[in-house]
Each structure stands twice: as C-alpha cells, then as structure tokens.
Coordinates of C-alpha atoms in Angstrom, one line a residue:
M1 CA 87.3 93.1 90.1
L2 CA 85.6 96.5 89.0
R3 CA 83.2 96.3 85.8
R4 CA 83.5 98.8 83.1
M5 CA 80.7 101.1 83.3
F6 CA 77.8 100.4 80.6
C7 CA 79.2 96.9 79.6
P8 CA 77.0 94.2 81.3
Q9 CA 79.0 91.4 79.4
S10 CA 82.1 92.7 80.7
L11 CA 84.5 89.9 82.1
V12 CA 87.0 91.5 84.6
V13 CA 89.8 89.7 86.4
L14 CA 91.7 91.3 89.2
V15 CA 95.2 89.9 89.9
V16 CA 96.2 91.0 93.2
G17 CA 99.6 90.3 94.1
S18 CA 103.4 89.5 94.1
L19 CA 103.4 86.0 94.1
A20 CA 103.5 86.3 97.8
L21 CA 101.7 84.1 100.4
L22 CA 105.3 83.0 101.0
Q23 CA 105.4 85.1 104.0
A24 CA 102.3 86.8 105.8
A25 CA 103.4 90.4 105.1
R26 CA 103.9 89.5 101.2
E27 CA 100.4 88.1 100.5
P28 CA 99.2 88.8 97.1
E29 CA 99.6 92.3 95.7
L30 CA 96.7 93.7 93.4
P31 CA 95.1 94.4 91.2
V32 CA 95.2 92.9 87.7
V33 CA 92.1 94.1 85.7
V34 CA 91.4 92.8 82.7
D35 CA 88.2 93.9 80.7
V36 CA 87.1 91.8 77.7
C37 CA 84.0 93.4 77.0
G38 CA 82.7 92.9 73.6
E39 CA 85.5 90.8 72.2
A40 CA 85.0 88.5 69.3
P41 CA 85.7 84.6 69.7
R42 CA 89.2 83.9 69.5
A43 CA 91.3 81.2 67.6
A44 CA 92.7 78.6 69.7
S45 CA 96.1 79.3 71.2
D46 CA 98.8 76.7 72.1
P47 CA 97.3 75.4 75.6
R48 CA 101.1 75.1 76.9
L49 CA 101.3 78.8 77.2
A50 CA 98.4 78.9 79.8
G51 CA 99.7 79.9 83.5
L52 CA 102.3 82.0 85.3
W53 CA 106.0 82.3 83.9
Q54 CA 108.3 84.0 86.2
R55 CA 111.9 85.3 85.1
F56 CA 113.2 85.8 88.9
E57 CA 112.8 83.5 91.9
T58 CA 110.8 85.6 94.6
L59 CA 111.6 85.4 98.4
H60 CA 112.1 88.6 100.0
E61 CA 110.4 91.8 100.0
G62 CA 112.2 94.0 97.4
D63 CA 113.3 91.0 95.1
P64 CA 112.9 91.9 91.5
M65 CA 109.7 90.6 90.0
R66 CA 109.0 89.8 86.2
F67 CA 106.4 87.7 84.9
Y68 CA 103.8 86.8 82.2
F69 CA 100.6 85.4 82.9
F70 CA 98.4 83.8 80.1
H71 CA 94.8 83.0 80.7
P72 CA 93.6 80.2 78.2
D73 CA 91.0 82.6 77.1
G74 CA 93.4 84.8 75.2
F75 CA 94.4 87.6 77.6
G76 CA 96.8 87.9 80.4
I77 CA 99.1 90.4 82.3
Y78 CA 102.8 91.3 82.0
R79 CA 104.0 92.6 85.9
Y80 CA 107.4 94.1 86.8
G81 CA 109.0 95.8 89.6
K82 CA 109.9 94.3 92.9
V83 CA 108.0 92.4 95.3
G84 CA 106.0 95.0 97.2
L85 CA 105.9 97.6 94.3
T86 CA 105.0 96.5 91.0
N87 CA 103.2 97.9 87.7
T88 CA 101.0 95.7 85.6
H89 CA 99.9 96.0 81.8
S90 CA 97.3 93.8 80.4
F91 CA 97.2 92.3 77.0
D92 CA 95.5 90.0 74.6
F93 CA 97.3 87.5 72.7
E94 CA 97.5 84.6 70.2
G95 CA 100.2 81.8 70.2
S96 CA 100.6 78.6 68.0
Q97 CA 103.6 76.7 66.4
G98 CA 106.1 79.0 67.8
A99 CA 104.7 82.5 67.2
L100 CA 103.2 84.6 69.8
G101 CA 101.2 87.6 69.3
L102 CA 100.8 90.2 71.9
R103 CA 98.8 93.3 71.9
F104 CA 99.0 95.7 75.0
R105 CA 95.6 97.3 75.8
K106 CA 96.5 100.6 77.0
S107 CA 99.2 101.6 74.1
G108 CA 97.8 99.4 71.4
A109 CA 101.4 98.3 70.6
E110 CA 101.8 94.8 68.9
H111 CA 104.4 92.4 68.7
T112 CA 105.4 89.1 67.5
V113 CA 107.6 87.2 69.6
A114 CA 109.1 83.5 68.7
Y115 CA 108.7 81.3 71.5
R116 CA 109.7 77.8 72.4
F117 CA 109.5 75.4 75.4
E118 CA 112.4 73.8 77.1
T119 CA 113.1 71.3 80.0
D120 CA 116.0 70.9 82.5
G121 CA 114.9 67.9 84.3
E122 CA 113.7 70.2 87.1
R123 CA 111.8 72.9 85.7
E124 CA 109.8 74.0 82.3
W125 CA 111.0 76.7 80.7
L126 CA 109.4 79.1 78.4
V127 CA 111.9 80.9 76.0
L128 CA 110.9 84.1 74.3
R129 CA 113.0 85.8 71.4
G130 CA 112.4 89.2 70.8
D131 CA 110.7 89.9 74.3
P132 CA 109.3 93.4 73.8
R133 CA 109.7 93.9 77.8
E134 CA 113.5 92.9 77.9
A135 CA 116.8 94.0 75.9
T136 CA 118.1 91.0 75.6
A137 CA 117.8 88.8 72.4
E138 CA 116.4 85.7 74.3
V139 CA 114.9 85.8 77.7
R140 CA 113.9 82.5 80.0
Y141 CA 110.9 82.3 82.2
F142 CA 109.9 79.1 84.4
R143 CA 106.6 77.8 85.1
A144 CA 105.4 78.6 88.5
G145 CA 105.8 75.3 90.3
N146 CA 102.3 75.7 92.2
A147 CA 99.8 74.7 89.7
R148 CA 97.5 77.3 91.6
A149 CA 99.9 80.2 91.6
H150 CA 97.6 82.3 89.7
C151 CA 95.3 82.0 92.8
F152 CA 97.9 83.5 94.8
E153 CA 97.7 86.3 92.6
G154 CA 94.1 86.9 93.7
A155 CA 92.2 86.3 90.6
L156 CA 88.7 87.6 91.1
L157 CA 85.9 87.6 88.6
P158 CA 83.1 90.3 88.4
A159 CA 80.5 88.0 90.4
D160 CA 82.7 88.4 93.5
L161 CA 82.7 92.3 93.4
R162 CA 79.8 93.7 91.4
G163 CA 76.3 92.7 90.4
S164 CA 75.6 89.7 92.7
G165 CA 78.5 90.5 94.3
A166 CA 76.9 94.0 95.5
A167 CA 75.0 91.4 98.3
M168 CA 78.1 90.5 99.8
R169 CA 78.7 94.1 100.9
T170 CA 78.1 95.0 104.4
P171 CA 75.3 97.1 104.6
A172 CA 75.7 100.0 107.0
G173 CA 73.2 100.6 109.8
P174 CA 72.0 104.0 111.0
G175 CA 74.8 106.5 112.3
P176 CA 78.5 105.9 113.0
Q177 CA 79.9 102.7 112.0
T178 CA 82.4 100.5 113.9
G179 CA 84.4 97.3 113.4
A180 CA 87.8 96.3 111.9
L181 CA 88.7 97.3 108.4
G182 CA 90.4 94.1 107.5
G183 CA 89.3 91.3 105.4
R184 CA 87.5 94.0 102.8
L185 CA 88.2 95.8 99.7
W186 CA 87.4 99.5 100.0
G187 CA 87.4 101.4 96.6
D188 CA 86.8 104.7 94.5
E189 CA 86.1 104.3 90.9
Q190 CA 86.0 107.4 88.7
R191 CA 84.7 107.8 85.3
F192 CA 86.9 110.1 83.1
A193 CA 85.1 113.0 81.0
T194 CA 87.8 112.0 78.3
G195 CA 86.8 108.4 78.3
G196 CA 87.7 105.3 80.3
S197 CA 87.7 104.8 84.2
G198 CA 90.1 104.9 87.0
F199 CA 90.4 103.3 90.4
S200 CA 92.0 103.4 93.8
I201 CA 91.8 100.4 95.9
Y202 CA 92.9 99.5 99.4
Q203 CA 92.7 95.8 99.8
L204 CA 93.0 95.2 103.6
Q205 CA 93.7 91.4 105.0
V206 CA 92.1 90.3 108.0
Q207 CA 93.7 92.2 111.3
A208 CA 95.2 90.3 114.3
L209 CA 93.9 90.8 117.9
D210 CA 96.0 94.0 118.2
G211 CA 94.6 95.8 115.1
R212 CA 97.7 94.9 112.9
G213 CA 97.1 93.7 109.5
V214 CA 98.7 93.7 105.8
G215 CA 97.3 94.9 102.4
W216 CA 97.9 96.3 99.2
H217 CA 96.9 99.5 97.6
H218 CA 96.1 99.6 93.7
R219 CA 95.9 102.5 91.5
G220 CA 95.7 103.1 87.5
D221 CA 92.8 101.9 85.1
Y222 CA 91.6 98.8 83.4
D223 CA 94.6 98.3 81.3
E224 CA 97.5 99.5 83.5
W225 CA 97.9 99.7 87.1
T226 CA 100.2 99.8 90.1
T227 CA 100.4 97.9 93.5
E228 CA 102.1 98.4 96.4
S229 CA 102.2 96.5 99.6
L230 CA 101.5 98.1 102.9
V231 CA 101.0 97.2 106.7
F232 CA 98.5 98.9 108.9
R233 CA 97.3 99.1 112.3
Q234 CA 93.7 100.3 113.4
Q235 CA 93.0 101.5 116.8
G236 CA 89.6 102.9 116.8
E237 CA 89.3 106.2 114.5
R238 CA 93.0 106.2 113.9
L239 CA 94.8 104.2 111.1
G240 CA 98.5 103.7 110.6
L241 CA 99.9 102.8 107.5
Q242 CA 103.3 101.7 106.4
F243 CA 104.7 101.3 102.8
P244 CA 107.8 99.2 103.3
L245 CA 109.4 99.6 99.9
R246 CA 109.4 103.4 99.9
H247 CA 110.1 103.6 103.6
E248 CA 107.0 105.7 104.3
S249 CA 104.5 105.8 107.4
Q250 CA 101.5 107.8 107.9
A251 CA 98.8 108.1 110.6
T252 CA 95.3 109.5 109.8
T253 CA 92.1 109.8 111.4
I254 CA 89.4 107.9 109.8
S255 CA 85.7 107.8 109.8
L256 CA 83.2 104.7 108.9
E257 CA 79.7 105.9 107.8
A258 CA 76.5 104.7 105.8
G259 CA 76.7 105.9 102.0
A260 CA 73.5 107.2 100.2
D261 CA 73.0 103.6 99.3
Q262 CA 73.6 102.3 102.8
V263 CA 76.6 100.7 101.6
R264 CA 79.6 101.4 104.0
V265 CA 81.9 104.4 103.2
L266 CA 85.6 104.7 104.5
T267 CA 87.0 108.2 104.8
L268 CA 90.9 108.8 105.2
A269 CA 91.2 112.2 106.6
E270 CA 94.7 112.2 105.1
D271 CA 95.2 109.8 102.4
P272 CA 98.7 109.0 101.8
R273 CA 98.0 107.7 98.4
D274 CA 96.0 110.9 97.4
F275 CA 98.5 113.6 98.6
W276 CA 97.2 113.6 102.0
R277 CA 93.7 115.0 101.0
P278 CA 90.6 113.4 102.3
H279 CA 89.5 110.5 100.4
A280 CA 86.5 108.3 100.6
Y281 CA 86.4 104.4 99.6
R282 CA 83.3 102.4 99.3
D283 CA 83.0 98.9 100.7
L284 CA 83.3 96.6 97.9
G285 CA 83.1 93.4 99.5
P286 CA 85.2 90.6 101.1
G287 CA 89.0 90.6 100.1
F288 CA 89.6 87.2 98.7
T289 CA 93.3 85.7 98.8
D290 CA 92.6 82.3 97.0
C291 CA 90.1 81.2 94.1
A292 CA 88.4 78.2 93.1
E293 CA 88.9 76.2 89.9
G294 CA 85.5 77.6 88.7
Q295 CA 86.6 81.1 88.7
W296 CA 88.7 80.6 85.5
R297 CA 85.7 79.2 83.7

C-alpha cells in the first residue's frame, strides 16, 4: 500500500482484514504491507502452499484468528489475534519436499518447519510440525474455502496507492473541504532517523446515508503492524469513532483542508489512536475491498 522511500522497485502488498466481509461490520481489516525491494530471484517453492490457511473458523467479532498466507512469489504473512483486533508479521519463505523455511522480516528469526498436506473429503489441510507460532508439536490449518479469500484481505499493490496511484487521490480545491470521508484511505507515513518507516492509517468504507460506516485503523511498520476494526459516524465537522473489541468510543472535531501539494488532509483534533493529540492524515486514495487476478502478477 505504501512504498518504502528511495526504493522505486519496491513491491508492497497491503493485506487489510480479518477474513471479514462475512458481515458488513467485519469487512477486511488492514494492513499487510510487504516490501520485497531488491530481492534476488527465488527458487521455486511448492505451489500447493500458495494461498490462505486458517487455524480457526471465524464468524463473529472477537473470534480467535490465526492464519498463514503464502504468496506464490515467496513472501507471506502470519496474522494472529481476534476478529477485529490483530497483529501481523511478514516473512519470506521457501518450501519443497516437506521442508518449509521461514524468515520473519522484523526479527530476522529463521525456522525450518516440516509440512504435509491432508484431506478429509471436505477440506484440504496444511499440517505444520514445529510451527514457530504455536506451542504444540503439530498444528493443522485448513485452506480457506473461497479461492478469492486473499482478496477479502484487501490485497493492494503499489500502483493502487503510490506512483500512478497518486492520480487517484482527490485533488483539493481552494478553501475548506467538505464531503464524506468514507471510501478513502487516510494515512500518515513517517521516516525514522534510526532507519525504516512507520505508518498510521484509517481505512474508512463508504458511508450510509446517515453518515455511518465501518473501517479499520492500521499502525506499525512494513514488517509488523496491528489492525483494529472500527465503526464511525460523520456529522459535518464531528466524527464519532467506536472500537468494538476495546469497548471504546470517542468523538472529535475534524477539519479537511488542502495540503501543500493540493492533496486533501484530514486532521483529527483528538485522535484516539495518537493519545488524543491532533493528527493529520493525507488522502491516499480509494479504499479497495476486493482485487483483480492481475494484482498478484
């Protein structure tokens, strides 16, 4: 979704979501951001690994969630937590002949895991022996039944949000801005003096006629980030935010102005995800909830 600065060849994948879209209030959470800038070509991995493998059924907000997602190009994510509040770790992998090598990008920790596939007539299972994220000897994950389940995660490529994606942002006219906030990604990216970058993003879905909508807040860096579902209601210059799993509600005054580059900037006077201080977010473009086949190419 966001590209690492000074890395024009970066491939970034933003996985937003909790396997939601089962209910309107549980649509995809956000983000997964995976940066493969400058990676060398990888050896071919077992193509059967590709896709989304879940440990638990997820139906309701608050249900436990743990899954691995393996991209055919050799990178993926591990997400854990509950539907509505999750943590995500990105990794690189190679898998063949029953041996799966994982390297988690944030920590650099490397693991070798034995894997096999099983079927029970209804589902295909990926069985991991030595799963670094679980305490038991073997862990079973079932393949998500919908072949496009990764799209429900909100997978986006850089073209959607950066570079040519800049043209999709809504240019701001002169003076104060008006209009609904839904259907957009509002983000703030900071480059750290110690290296790397971090982000805070509000992903807001299209609002109903009464100004109500659902969304997600994503915060972290390009290797680990958290995603939290929310419900919001906009009434003019007032924005109400509810975070269901934390049982938290907040109302704040907002302003929508043109930035220095004429891209809209949304400012929350009391941002509940920045300890109630003012925080400005740029309009990063439309918020997508599904993806086309070509996005994985």
